[in-house]
Short mmCIF file of C-alpha atoms in Angstrom, two decimals:
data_model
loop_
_atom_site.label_atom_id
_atom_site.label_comp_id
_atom_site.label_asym_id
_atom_site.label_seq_id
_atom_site.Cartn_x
_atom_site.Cartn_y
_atom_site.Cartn_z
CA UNK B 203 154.71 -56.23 50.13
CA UNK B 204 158.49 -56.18 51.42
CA UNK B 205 161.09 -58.69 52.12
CA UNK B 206 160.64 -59.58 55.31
CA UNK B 207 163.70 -59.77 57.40
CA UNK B 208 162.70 -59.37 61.22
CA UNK B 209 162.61 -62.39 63.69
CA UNK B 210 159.64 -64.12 63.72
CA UNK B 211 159.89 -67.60 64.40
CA UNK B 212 157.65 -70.44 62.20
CA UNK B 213 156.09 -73.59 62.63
CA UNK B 214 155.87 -75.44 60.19
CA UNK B 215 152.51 -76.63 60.64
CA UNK B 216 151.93 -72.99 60.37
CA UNK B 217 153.74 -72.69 57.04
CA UNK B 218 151.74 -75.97 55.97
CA UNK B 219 148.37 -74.35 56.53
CA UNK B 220 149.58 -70.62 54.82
CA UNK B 221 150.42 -72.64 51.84
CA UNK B 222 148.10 -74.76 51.26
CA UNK B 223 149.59 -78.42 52.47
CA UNK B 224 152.57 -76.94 50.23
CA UNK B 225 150.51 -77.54 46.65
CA UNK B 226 151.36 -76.48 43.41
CA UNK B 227 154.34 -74.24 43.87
CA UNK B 228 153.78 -70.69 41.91
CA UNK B 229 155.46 -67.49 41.42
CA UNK B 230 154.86 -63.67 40.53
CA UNK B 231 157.38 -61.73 38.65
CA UNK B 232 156.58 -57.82 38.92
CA UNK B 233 158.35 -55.69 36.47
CA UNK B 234 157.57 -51.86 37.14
CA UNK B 235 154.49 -53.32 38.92
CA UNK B 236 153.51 -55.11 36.03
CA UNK B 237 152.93 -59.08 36.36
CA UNK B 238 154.60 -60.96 33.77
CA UNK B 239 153.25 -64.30 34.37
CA UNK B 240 149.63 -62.79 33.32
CA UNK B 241 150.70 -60.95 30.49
CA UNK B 242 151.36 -64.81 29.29
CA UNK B 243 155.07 -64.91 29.27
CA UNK B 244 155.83 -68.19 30.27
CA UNK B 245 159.08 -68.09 32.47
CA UNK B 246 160.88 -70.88 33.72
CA UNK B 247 164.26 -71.86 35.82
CA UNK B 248 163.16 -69.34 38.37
CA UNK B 249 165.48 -68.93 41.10
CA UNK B 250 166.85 -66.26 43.52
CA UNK B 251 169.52 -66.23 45.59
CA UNK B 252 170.22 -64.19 49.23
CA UNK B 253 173.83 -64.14 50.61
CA UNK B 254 175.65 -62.63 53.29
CA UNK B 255 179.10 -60.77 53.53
CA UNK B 256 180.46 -58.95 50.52
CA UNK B 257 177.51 -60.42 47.99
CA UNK B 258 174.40 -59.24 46.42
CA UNK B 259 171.10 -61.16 46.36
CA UNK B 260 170.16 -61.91 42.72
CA UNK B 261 167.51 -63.79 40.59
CA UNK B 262 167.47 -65.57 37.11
CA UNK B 263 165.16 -66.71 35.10
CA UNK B 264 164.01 -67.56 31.42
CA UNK B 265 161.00 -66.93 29.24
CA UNK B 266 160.46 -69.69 26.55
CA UNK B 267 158.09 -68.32 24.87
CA UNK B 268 159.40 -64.45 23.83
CA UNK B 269 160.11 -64.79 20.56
CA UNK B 270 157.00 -64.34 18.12
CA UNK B 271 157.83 -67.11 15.00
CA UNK B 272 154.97 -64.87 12.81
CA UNK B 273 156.52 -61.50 13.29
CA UNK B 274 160.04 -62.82 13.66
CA UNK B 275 160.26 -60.45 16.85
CA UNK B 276 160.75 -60.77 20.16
CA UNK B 277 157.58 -60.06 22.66
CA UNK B 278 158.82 -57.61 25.83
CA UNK B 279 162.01 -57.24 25.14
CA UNK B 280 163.30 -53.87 25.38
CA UNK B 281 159.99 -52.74 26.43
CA UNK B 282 158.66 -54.26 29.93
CA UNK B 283 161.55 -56.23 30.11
CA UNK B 284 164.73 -54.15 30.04
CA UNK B 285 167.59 -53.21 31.91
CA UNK B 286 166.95 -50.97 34.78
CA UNK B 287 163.82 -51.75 35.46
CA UNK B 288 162.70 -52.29 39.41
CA UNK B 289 161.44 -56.16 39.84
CA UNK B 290 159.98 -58.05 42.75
CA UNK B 291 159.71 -61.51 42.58
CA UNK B 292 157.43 -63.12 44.96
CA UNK B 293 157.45 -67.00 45.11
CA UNK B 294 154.74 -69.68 47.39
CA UNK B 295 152.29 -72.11 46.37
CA UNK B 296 148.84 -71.84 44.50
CA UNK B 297 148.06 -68.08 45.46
CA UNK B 298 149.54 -68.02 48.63
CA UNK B 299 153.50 -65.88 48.35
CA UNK B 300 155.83 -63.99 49.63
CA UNK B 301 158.01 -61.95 48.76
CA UNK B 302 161.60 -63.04 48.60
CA UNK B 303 163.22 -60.10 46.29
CA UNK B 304 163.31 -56.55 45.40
CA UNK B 305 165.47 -55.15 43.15
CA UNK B 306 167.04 -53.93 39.65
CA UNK B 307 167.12 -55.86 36.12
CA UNK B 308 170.76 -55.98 35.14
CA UNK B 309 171.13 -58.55 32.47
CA UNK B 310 169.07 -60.17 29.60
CA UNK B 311 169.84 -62.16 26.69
CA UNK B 312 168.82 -64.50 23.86
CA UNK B 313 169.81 -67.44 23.17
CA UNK B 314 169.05 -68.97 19.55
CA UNK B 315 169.40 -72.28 18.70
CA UNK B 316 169.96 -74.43 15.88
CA UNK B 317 166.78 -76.03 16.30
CA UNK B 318 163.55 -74.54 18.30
CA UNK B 319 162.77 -71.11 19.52
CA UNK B 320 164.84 -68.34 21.12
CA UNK B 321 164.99 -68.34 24.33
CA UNK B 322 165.53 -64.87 26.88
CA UNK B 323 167.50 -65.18 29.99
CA UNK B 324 166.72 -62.41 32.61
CA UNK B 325 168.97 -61.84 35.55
CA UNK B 326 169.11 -58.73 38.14
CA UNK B 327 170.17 -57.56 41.64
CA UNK B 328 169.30 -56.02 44.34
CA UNK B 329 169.91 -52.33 44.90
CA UNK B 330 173.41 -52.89 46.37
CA UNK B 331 174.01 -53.02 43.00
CA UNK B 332 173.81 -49.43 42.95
CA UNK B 333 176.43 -49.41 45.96
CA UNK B 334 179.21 -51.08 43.81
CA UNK B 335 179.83 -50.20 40.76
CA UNK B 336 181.67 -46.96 41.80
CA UNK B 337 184.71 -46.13 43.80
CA UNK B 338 184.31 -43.13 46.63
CA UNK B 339 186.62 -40.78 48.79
CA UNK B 340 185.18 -39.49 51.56
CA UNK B 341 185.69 -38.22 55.26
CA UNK B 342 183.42 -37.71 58.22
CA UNK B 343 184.82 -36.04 61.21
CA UNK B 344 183.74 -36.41 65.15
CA UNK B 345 180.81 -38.91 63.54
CA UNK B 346 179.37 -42.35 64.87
CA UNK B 347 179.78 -44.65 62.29
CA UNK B 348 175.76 -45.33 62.46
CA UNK B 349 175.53 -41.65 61.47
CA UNK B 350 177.52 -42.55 58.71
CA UNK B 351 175.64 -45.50 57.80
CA UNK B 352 172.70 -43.48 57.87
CA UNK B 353 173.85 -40.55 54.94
CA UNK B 354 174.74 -43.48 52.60
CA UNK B 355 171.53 -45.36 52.84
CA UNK B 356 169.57 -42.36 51.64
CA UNK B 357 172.24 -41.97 49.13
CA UNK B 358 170.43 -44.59 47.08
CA UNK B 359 166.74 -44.60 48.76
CA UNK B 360 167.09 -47.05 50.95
CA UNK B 361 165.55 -47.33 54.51
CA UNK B 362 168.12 -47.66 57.39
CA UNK B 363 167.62 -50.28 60.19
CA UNK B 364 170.86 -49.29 62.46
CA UNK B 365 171.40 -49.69 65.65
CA UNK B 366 173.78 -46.81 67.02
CA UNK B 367 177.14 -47.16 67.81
CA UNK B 368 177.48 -44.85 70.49
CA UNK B 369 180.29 -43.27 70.31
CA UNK B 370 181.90 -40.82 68.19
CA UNK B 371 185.16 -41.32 66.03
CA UNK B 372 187.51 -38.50 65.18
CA UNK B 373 188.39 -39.07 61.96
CA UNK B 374 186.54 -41.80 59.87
CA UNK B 375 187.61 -41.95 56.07
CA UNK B 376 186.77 -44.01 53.31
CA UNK B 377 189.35 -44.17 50.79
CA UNK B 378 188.80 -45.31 46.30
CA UNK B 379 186.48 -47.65 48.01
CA UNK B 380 182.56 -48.57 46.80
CA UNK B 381 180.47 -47.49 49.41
CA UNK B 382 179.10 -51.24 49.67
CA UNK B 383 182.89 -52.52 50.76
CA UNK B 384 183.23 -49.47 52.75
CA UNK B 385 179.92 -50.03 54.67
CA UNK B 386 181.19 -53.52 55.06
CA UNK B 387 184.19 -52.42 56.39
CA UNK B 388 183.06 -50.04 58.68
CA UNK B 389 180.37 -52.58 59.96
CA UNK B 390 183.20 -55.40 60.48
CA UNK B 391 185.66 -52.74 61.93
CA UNK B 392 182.07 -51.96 64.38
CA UNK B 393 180.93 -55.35 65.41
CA UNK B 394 177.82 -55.13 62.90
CA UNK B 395 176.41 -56.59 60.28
CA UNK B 396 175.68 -55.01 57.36
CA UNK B 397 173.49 -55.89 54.81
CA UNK B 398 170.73 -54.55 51.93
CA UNK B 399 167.22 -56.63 52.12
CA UNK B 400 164.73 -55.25 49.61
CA UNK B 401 164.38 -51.79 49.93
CA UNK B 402 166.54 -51.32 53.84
CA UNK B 403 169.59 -51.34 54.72
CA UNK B 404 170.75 -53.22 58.03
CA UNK B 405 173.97 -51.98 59.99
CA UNK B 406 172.78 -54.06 63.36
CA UNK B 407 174.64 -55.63 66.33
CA UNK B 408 175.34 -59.29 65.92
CA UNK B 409 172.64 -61.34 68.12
CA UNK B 410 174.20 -65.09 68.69
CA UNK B 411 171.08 -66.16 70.72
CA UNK B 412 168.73 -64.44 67.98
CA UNK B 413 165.15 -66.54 66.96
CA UNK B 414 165.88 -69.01 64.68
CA UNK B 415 163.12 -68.63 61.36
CA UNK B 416 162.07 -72.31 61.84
CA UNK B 417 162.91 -75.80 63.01
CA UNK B 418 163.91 -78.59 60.13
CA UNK B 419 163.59 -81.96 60.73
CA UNK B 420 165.98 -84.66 58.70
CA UNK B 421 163.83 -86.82 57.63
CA UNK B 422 160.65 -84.70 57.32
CA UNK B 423 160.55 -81.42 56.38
CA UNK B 424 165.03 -81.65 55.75
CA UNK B 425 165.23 -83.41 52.49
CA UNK B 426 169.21 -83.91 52.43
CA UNK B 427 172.36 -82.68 54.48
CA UNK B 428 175.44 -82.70 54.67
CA UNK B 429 178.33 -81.43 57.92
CA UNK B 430 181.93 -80.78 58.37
CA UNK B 431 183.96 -79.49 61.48
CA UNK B 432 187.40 -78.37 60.48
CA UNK B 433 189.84 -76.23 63.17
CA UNK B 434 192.38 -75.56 60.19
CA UNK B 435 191.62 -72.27 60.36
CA UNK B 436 191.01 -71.97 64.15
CA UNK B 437 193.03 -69.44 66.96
CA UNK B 438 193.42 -69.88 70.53
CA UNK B 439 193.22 -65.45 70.24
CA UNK B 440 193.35 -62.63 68.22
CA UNK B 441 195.45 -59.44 69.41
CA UNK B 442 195.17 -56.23 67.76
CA UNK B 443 198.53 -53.90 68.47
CA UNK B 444 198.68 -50.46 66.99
CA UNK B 445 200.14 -46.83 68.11
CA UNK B 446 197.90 -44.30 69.59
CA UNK B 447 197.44 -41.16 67.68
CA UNK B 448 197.41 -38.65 70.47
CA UNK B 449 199.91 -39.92 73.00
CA UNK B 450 202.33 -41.81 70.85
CA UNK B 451 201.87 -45.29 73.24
CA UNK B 452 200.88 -48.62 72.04
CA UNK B 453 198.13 -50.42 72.68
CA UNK B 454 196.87 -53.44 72.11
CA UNK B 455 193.79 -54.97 72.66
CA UNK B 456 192.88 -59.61 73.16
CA UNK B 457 190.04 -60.87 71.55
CA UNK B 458 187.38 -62.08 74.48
CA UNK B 459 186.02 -65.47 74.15
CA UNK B 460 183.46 -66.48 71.52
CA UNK B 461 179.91 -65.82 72.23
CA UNK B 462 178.64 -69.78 71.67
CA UNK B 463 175.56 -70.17 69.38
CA UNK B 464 173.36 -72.81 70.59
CA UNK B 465 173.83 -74.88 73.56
CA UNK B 466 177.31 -77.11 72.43
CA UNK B 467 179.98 -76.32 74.67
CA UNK B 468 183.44 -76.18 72.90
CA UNK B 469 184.44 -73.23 70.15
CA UNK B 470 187.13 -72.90 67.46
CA UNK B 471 189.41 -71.71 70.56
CA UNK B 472 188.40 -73.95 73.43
CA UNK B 473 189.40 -76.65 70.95
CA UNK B 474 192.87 -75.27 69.74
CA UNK B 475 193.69 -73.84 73.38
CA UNK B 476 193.90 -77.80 74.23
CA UNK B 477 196.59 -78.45 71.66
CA UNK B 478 198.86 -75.55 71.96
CA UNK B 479 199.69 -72.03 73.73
CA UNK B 480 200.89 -70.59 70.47
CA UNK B 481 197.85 -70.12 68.34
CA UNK B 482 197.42 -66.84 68.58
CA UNK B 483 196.89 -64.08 65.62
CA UNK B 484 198.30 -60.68 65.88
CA UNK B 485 197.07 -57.96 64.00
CA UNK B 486 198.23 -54.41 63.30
CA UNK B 487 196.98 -50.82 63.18
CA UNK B 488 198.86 -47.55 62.65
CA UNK B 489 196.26 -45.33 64.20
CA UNK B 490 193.78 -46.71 66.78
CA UNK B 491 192.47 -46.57 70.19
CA UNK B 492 191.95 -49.19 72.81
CA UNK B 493 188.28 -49.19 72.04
CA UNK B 494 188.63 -49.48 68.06
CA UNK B 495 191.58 -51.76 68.25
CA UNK B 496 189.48 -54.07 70.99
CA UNK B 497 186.31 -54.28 68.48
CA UNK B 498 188.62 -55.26 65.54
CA UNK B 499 190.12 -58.15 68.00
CA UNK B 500 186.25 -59.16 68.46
CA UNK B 501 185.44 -59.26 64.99
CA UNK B 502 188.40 -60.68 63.60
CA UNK B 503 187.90 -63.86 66.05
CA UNK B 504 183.90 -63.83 65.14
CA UNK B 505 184.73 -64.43 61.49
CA UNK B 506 187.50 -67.52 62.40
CA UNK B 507 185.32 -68.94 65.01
CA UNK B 508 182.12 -69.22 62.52
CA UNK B 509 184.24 -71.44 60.12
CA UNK B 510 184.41 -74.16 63.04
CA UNK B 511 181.53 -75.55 61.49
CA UNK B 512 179.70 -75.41 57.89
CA UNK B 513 176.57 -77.46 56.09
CA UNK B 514 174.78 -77.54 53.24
CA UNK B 515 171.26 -78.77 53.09
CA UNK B 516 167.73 -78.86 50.69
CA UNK B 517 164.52 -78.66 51.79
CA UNK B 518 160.53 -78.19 50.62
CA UNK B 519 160.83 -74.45 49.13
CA UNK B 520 159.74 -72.11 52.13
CA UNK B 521 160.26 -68.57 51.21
CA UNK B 522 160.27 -67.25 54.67
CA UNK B 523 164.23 -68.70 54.80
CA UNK B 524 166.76 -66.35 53.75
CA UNK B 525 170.57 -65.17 54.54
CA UNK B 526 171.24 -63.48 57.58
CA UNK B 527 168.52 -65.34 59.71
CA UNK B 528 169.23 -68.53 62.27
CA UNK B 529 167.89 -71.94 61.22
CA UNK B 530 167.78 -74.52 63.93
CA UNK B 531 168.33 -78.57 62.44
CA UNK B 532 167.03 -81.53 64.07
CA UNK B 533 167.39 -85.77 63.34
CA UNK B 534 171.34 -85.02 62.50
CA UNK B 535 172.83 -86.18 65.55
CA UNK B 536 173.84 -84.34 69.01
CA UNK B 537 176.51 -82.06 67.29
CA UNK B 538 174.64 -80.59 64.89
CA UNK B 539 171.29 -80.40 66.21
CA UNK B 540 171.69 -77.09 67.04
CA UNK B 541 171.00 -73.21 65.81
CA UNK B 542 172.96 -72.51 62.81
CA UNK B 543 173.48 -69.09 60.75
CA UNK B 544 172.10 -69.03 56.84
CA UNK B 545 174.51 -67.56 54.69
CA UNK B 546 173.55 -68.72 51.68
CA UNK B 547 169.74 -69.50 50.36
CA UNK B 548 169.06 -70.49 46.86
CA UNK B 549 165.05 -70.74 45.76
CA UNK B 550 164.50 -72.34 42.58
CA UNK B 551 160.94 -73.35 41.06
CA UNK B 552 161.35 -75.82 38.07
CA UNK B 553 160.17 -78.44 36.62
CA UNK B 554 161.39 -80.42 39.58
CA UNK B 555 158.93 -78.20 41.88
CA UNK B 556 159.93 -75.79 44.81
CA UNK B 557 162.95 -76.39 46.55
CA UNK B 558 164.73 -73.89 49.02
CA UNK B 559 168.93 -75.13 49.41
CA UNK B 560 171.13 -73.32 52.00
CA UNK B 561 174.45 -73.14 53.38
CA UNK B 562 175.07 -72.40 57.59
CA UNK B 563 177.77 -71.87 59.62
CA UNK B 564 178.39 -72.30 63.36
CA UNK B 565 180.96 -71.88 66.06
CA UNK B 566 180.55 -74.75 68.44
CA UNK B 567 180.45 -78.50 68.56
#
């Protein structure tokens, strides 16, 4: 089973009778396809993390009961669990999961005490990992940047989910840059997102009006959350100048407005356009064309508009939520009852149970 990432939307009635009225929250840690909670290690602190932008999703977790107090040795370590080793973690309720990471073991540990047992910490990535830790020079000429997208995804076994840019560019080159910033680049500089879930790679177009995973209710199924709107950062437009390469003439290129997610009315630049004509960003390119230089403009405004609004929240640990997919909050009052991105998803089992925390973003109040 895979990390699901598509856009399938929940009820959580549904989610209620999958799991079991949500009952006794449980977990399966895989290493090399091997489970470690039935091997006996008892692990504890689980918790795994998905994040958007220029971040990995990682996992963490200890086993309290490694160390062997006969042999004075320590069970697993440096044998199932090691560095480099492929892990999936799947996490639900009583036998019911689903999987919510794929990836590498990068890190473990010990930790002994002056009093009690040692303790190992295990912590790992996903395989963007693999996408980082090296810096690349590269050029691709007369190639769509989805092509491009394409060669480094099998570069490290991963399956690409792109959606094609259409046109080709003359001259794209990548420059003492890891080919996960580059890819990030190139999808920001493309009006994409890009992203590694599991075992795929995403370079797709942004979708404001895309399905929202579920509905959460403040009260019920929202334990806690909290709001801000802030236009400190906010521009009535963005405007991208740079030179041609072929004819020498400049061109420059205005951001168009914001596409709105959800149904609130006023953006970042709506707002600012009210208290002053002057709020505009300029950027600047050396080589570009109208079409490259007008995407940029786009993108550039994207980013500032989405920082209009920002929350944090907890609620009953549902795996299906993770970074990258709409959430849609109700009971919080007209401005914020509305669709809102996930950037940030933390699931944690502990002795506290199953809780799932987020961060969101929006552009509209």
């Amino acid at each position: 089973m895979t990390v699901k990432f598509d856009t399938t939307t929940y009820e959580l009635s549904q989610l209620e009778s999958k799991y079991r009225s949500f009952f006794a929250p449980a977990f399966e840690i895989l290493i090399d396809g091997q489970n470690l909670v039935r091997i006996g290690a008892a692990v504890q602190g689980l918790r795994v993390t998905s994040r958007t932008g220029m971040f990995s999703d990682h996992f963490s977790f200890r086993i309290s009961n490694a160390f062997d107090p006969v042999a004075r040795s320590l069970n697993w370590l440096g044998s199932l669990v090691d560095v480099g080793k492929s892990i999936t973690i799947k996490m639900g309720y009583t036998d019911r999961f689903e999987t919510v990471f794929e990836g590498l073991v990068t890190g473990v540990g010990v930790d002994y005490p002056t009093g009690g047992l040692p303790v190992v910490s295990v912590k790992g990535m996903d395989k963007s990992m693999l996408m980082m830790r090296s810096k690349q020079s590269s050029q691709w000429k007369d190639k769509k940047a989805s092509d491009v997208a394409r060669q480094i995804a099998s570069k490290y076994g991963l399956t690409p989910d792109v959606d094609d840019t259409m046109s080709p560019i003359p001259r794209i080159e990548q420059h003492r840059v890891s080919d996960f910033h580059f890819l990030h680049s190139l999808a920001f500089d493309n009006e994409r997102d890009f992203m590694v879930v599991g075992s795929k790679l995403y370079f797709k177009k942004r979708n404001p009006s895309a399905a929202e995973v579920l509905t959460l209710t403040y009260g019920k199924s929202l334990l806690s959350y909290s709001a801000e709107v802030d236009i400190s950062n906010q521009v009535t437009q963005v405007v991208v100048r740079g030179i041609d390469p072929d004819t020498h003439e400049p061109i420059e290129a205005k951001s168009k407005a914001v596409d709105i997610i959800g149904s609130n009315g006023r953006s970042g630049p709506n707002i600012m356009g009210a208290l002053s004509s002057y709020l505009i960003e300029t950027e600047f390119m050396e080589d570009t064309t109208v079409a490259a230089a007008q995407k940029l403009a786009d993108s550039i405004m994207h980013d500032k508009a989405m920082e209009l609004v920002t929350g944090s929240g907890t609620c009953i640990g549902l795996p299906e939520i993770r970074a990258g997919r709409f959430i849609k909050l109700q009971n919080v009052g007209r401005l914020f009852n509305q669709p809102m991105l996930l950037n940030n998803v933390v699931h944690a089992i502990d002795t506290n149970g199953y809780v799932t925390s987020f961060n969101v973003e929006g552009n509209a109040i």
